[in-house]
Coordinates of C-alpha atoms and ligand atoms in Angstrom, one line a residue:
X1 CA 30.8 21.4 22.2
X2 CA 27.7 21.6 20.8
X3 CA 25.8 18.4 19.0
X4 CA 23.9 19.1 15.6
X5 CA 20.4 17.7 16.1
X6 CA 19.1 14.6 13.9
X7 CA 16.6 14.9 10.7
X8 CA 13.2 13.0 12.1
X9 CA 11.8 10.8 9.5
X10 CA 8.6 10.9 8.4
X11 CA 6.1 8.3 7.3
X12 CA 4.1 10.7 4.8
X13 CA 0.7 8.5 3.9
X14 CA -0.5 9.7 0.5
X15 CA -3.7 8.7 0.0
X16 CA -5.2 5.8 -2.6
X17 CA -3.8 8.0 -5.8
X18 CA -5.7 10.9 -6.2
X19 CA -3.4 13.7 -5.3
X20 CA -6.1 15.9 -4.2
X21 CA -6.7 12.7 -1.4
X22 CA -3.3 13.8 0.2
X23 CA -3.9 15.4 3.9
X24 CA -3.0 19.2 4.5
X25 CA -0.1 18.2 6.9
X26 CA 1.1 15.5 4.4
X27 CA 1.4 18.5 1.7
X28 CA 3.1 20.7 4.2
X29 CA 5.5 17.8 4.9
X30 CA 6.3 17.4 1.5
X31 CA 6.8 20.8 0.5
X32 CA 9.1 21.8 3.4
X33 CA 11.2 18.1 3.8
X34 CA 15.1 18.4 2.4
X35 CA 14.9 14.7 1.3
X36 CA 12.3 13.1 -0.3
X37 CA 12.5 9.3 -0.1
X38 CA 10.9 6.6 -1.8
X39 CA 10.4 2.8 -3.0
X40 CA 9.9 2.4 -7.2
X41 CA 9.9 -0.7 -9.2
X42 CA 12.9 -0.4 -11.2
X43 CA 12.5 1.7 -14.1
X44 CA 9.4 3.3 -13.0
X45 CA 8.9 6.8 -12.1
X46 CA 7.5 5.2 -8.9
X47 CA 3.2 5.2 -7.9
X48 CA 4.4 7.3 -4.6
X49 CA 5.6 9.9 -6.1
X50 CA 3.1 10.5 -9.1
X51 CA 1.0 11.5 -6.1
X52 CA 3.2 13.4 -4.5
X53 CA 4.6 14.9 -7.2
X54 CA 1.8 17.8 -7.7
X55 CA 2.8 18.7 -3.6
X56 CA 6.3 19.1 -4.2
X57 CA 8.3 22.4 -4.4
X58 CA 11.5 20.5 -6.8
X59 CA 14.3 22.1 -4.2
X60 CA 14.5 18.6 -2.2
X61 CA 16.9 16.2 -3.1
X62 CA 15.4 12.7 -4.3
X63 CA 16.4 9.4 -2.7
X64 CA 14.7 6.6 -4.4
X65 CA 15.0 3.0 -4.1
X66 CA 14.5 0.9 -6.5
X67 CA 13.4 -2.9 -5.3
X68 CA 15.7 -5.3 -6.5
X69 CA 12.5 -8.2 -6.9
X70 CA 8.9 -7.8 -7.1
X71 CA 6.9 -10.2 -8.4
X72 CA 9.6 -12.7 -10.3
X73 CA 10.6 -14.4 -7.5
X74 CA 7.4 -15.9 -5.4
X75 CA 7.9 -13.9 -1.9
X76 CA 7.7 -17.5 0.3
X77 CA 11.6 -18.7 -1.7
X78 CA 14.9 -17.8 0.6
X79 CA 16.3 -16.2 -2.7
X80 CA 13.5 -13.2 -2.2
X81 CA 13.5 -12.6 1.3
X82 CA 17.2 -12.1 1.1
X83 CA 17.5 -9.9 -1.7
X84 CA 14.2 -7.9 -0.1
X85 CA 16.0 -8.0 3.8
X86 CA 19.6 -6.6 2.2
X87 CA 17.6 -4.2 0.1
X88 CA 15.7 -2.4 3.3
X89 CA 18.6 -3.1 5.7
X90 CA 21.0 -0.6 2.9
X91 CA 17.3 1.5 2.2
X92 CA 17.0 2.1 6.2
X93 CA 21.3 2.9 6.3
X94 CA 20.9 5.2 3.5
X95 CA 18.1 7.4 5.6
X96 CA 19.7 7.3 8.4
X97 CA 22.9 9.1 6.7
X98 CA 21.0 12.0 6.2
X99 CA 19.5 11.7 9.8
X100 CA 22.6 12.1 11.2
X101 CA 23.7 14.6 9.2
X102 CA 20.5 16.7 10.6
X103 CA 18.7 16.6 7.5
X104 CA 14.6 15.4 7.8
X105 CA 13.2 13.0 5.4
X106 CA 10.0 12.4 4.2
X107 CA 9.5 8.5 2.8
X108 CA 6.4 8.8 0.8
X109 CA 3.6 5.9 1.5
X110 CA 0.9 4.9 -0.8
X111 CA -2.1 5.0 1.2
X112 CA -1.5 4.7 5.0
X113 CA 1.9 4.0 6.4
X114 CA 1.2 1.4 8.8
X115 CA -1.0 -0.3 6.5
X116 CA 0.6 -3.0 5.0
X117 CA 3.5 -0.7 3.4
X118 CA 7.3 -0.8 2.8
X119 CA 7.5 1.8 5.1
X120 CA 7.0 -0.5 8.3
X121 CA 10.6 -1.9 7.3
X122 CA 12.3 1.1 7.6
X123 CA 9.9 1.9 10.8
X124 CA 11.3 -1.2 12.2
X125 CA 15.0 -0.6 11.3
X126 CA 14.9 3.6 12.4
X127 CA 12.7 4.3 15.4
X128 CA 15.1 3.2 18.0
X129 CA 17.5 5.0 16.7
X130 CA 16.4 8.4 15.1
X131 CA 12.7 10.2 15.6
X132 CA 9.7 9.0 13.6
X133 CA 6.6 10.4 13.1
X134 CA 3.8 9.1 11.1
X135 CA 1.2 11.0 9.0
X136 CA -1.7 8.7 8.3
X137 CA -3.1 8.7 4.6
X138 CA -6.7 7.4 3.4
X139 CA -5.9 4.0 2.8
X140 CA -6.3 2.5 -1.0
X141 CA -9.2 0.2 -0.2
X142 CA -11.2 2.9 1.5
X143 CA -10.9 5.6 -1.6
X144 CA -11.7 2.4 -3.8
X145 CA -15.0 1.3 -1.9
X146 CA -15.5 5.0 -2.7
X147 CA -14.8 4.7 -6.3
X148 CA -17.0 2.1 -6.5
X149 CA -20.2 3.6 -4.4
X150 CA -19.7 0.3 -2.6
X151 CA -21.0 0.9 1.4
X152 CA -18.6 -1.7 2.8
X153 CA -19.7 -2.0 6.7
X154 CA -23.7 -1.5 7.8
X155 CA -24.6 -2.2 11.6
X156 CA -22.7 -4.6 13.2
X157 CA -21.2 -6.0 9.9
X158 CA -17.4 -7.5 10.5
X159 CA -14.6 -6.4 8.0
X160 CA -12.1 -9.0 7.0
X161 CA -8.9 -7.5 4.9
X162 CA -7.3 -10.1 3.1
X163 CA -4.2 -10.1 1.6
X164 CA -4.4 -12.3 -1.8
X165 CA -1.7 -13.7 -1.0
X166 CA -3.1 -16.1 1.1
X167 CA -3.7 -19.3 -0.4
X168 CA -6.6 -20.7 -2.2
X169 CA -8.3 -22.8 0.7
X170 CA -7.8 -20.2 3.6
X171 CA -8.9 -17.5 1.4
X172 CA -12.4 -19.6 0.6
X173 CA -12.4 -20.6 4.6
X174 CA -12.2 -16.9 5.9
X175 CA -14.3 -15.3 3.0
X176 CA -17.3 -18.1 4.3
X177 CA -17.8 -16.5 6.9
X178 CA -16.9 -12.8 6.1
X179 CA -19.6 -10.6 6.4
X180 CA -17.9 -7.5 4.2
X181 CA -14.2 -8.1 2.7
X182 CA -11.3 -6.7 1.2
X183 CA -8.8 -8.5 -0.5
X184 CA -5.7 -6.8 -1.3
X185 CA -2.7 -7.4 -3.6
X186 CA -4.8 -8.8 -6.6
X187 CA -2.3 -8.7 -9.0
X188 CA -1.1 -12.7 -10.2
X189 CA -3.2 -13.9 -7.7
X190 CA -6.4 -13.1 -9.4
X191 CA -7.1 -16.4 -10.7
X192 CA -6.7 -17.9 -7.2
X193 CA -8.8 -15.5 -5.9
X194 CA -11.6 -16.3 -8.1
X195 CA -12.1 -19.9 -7.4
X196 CA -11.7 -18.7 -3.5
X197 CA -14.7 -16.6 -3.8
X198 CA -16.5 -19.1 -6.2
X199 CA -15.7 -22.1 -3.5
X200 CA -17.1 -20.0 -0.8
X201 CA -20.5 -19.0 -3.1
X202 CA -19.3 -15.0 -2.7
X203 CA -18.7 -14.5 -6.2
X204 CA -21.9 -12.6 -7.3
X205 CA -21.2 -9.8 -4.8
X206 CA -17.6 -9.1 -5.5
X207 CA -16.7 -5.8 -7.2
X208 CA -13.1 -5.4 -9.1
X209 CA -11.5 -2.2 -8.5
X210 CA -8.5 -1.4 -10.6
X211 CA -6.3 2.2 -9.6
X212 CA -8.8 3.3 -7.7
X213 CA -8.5 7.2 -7.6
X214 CA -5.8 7.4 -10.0
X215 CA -6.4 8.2 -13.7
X216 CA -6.9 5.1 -15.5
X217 CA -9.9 3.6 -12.5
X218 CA -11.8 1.2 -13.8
X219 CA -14.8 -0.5 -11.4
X220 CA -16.6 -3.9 -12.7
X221 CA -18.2 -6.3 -11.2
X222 CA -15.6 -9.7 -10.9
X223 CA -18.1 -11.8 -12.7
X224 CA -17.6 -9.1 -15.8
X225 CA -14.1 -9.3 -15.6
X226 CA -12.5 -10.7 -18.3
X227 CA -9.7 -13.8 -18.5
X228 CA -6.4 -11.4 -18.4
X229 CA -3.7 -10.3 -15.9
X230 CA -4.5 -7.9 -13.6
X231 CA -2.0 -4.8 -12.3
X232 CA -1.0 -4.8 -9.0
X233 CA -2.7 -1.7 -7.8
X234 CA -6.6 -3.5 -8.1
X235 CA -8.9 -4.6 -5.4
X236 CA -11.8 -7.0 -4.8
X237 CA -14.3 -6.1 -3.0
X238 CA -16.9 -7.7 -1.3
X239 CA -19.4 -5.3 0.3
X240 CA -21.8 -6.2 3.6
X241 CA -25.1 -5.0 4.4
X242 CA -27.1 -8.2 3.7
X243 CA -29.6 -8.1 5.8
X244 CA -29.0 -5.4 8.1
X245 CA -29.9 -2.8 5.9
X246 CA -32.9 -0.4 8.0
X247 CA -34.8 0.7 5.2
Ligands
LIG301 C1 1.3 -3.1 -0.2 S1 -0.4 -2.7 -0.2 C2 -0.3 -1.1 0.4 C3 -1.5 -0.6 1.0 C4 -1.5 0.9 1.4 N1 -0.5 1.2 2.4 C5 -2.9 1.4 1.8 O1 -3.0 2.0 2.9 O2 -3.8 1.2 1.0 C6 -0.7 -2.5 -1.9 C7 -2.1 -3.1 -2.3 O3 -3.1 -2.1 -1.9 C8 -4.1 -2.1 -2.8 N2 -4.3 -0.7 -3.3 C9 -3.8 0.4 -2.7 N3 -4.3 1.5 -3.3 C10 -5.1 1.0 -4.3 C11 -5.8 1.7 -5.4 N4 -5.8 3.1 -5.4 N5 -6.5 1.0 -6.2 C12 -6.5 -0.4 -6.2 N6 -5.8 -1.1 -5.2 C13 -5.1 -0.4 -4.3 C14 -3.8 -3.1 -3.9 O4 -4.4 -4.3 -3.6 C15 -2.3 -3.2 -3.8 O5 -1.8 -4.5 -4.2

């Protein structure tokens, strides 16, 4: 009796949104994989596979899911992370169909996959079961430090990433004592953000960076930006370097 072999998914990291940003083995992935999977918003054709799209050869078959919440439901109430965990249990089932059935799939990832991504749900749900492999992308906060001619570490300077999602007071209390930052996932929590870097006397340095990469980039400073909502794929930016610059 002979036993087919299983597909091996891939984590294919994309870059921050230029397509040229994707990695020679990512494009090789995408161009040879049988299925290409990926998470959209509903409706939309999906920030994944814009980038990809340009590296694609149109003979795989699509397999996108679509997220049954994003930002309507706050991500803390039992109502989201129920809907989100049934969402990726039936996202990681459906992958693992076409695993069995020998096929490889390639799950596109916005940046890096292991960098706060969707992907590390289906990681979670498919590694013991089926082969994984992982193709690391420039991350989105790295190609918008870029966009922004913002050097983000000098010397000895520590990182901090944030997510925004944090709340107000232990935002303010990390970005104190932060000597370079990121904070991530800017979107509805700009506001918040704000007073955190005002309440921690960072506001002056931060830089907003909105689709970095991508077409439509836009790079002010935060004290320029005006009063409005912010898209989801935008960035602060608080660079180091004070004081450790060797001129
Ligand atoms: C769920 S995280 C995914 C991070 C991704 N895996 C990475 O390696 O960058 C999404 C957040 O990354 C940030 N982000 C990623 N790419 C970006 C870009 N090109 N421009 C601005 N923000 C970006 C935004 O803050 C966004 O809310």
């Amino acid at each position: 009796m002979t036993v087919n072999p299983t597909g091996t998914l891939y984590g294919v990291g994309l870059g921050p949104g230029d397509p040229d940003l994707v990695t020679l083995k990512a494009a090789r992935i995408l161009k040879t994989a049988p299925v290409i999977a990926h998470f959209r918003k509903k409706g939309r054709a999906g920030h994944a596979w814009t980038i990809a799209a340009p590296h694609l050869n149109g003979d795989a078959s699509e397999a996108a899911f679509e997220y049954p919440v994003t930002t309507e439901i706050d991500f803390r109430e039992d109502a989201y992370v129920d809907a989100i965990r049934d969402f990726y249990t039936a996202s990681a089932q459906a992958i693992m169909q076409h695993l069995a059935e020998g096929r490889d799939v390639a799950l596109l990832c916005e940046g890096d996959p292991f960098f706060y991504g969707s992907f590390l749900h289906m990681y979670d749900r498919i590694r013991s079961a089926y082969p994984v492999r992982v193709v690391p992308g420039i991350t989105g906060m790295s190609g918008c430090w870029t966009a922004a001619a913002a050097p983000i570490t000098y010397g000895d300077d520590i990182l901090m990433v944030l997510p925004g999602t944090l709340d107000g007071a232990a935002l303010a209390s990390h970005l104190r004592t932060a000597d370079a930052a990121v904070i991530m996932k800017v979107g509805h929590n700009i506001d918040k953000i704000k007073r955190a870097l005002h309440d921690a006397g960072r506001a002056a340095d931060a830089i907003y960076v909105e689709r970095g990469t991508m077409q439509g980039e836009r790079v002010v400073p935060l004290a320029e930006l005006e009063d409005c909502a912010v898209p989801y794929f935008s960035i602060i930016l608080l660079p180091g370097g004070r004081g450790r610059r060797i001129a």
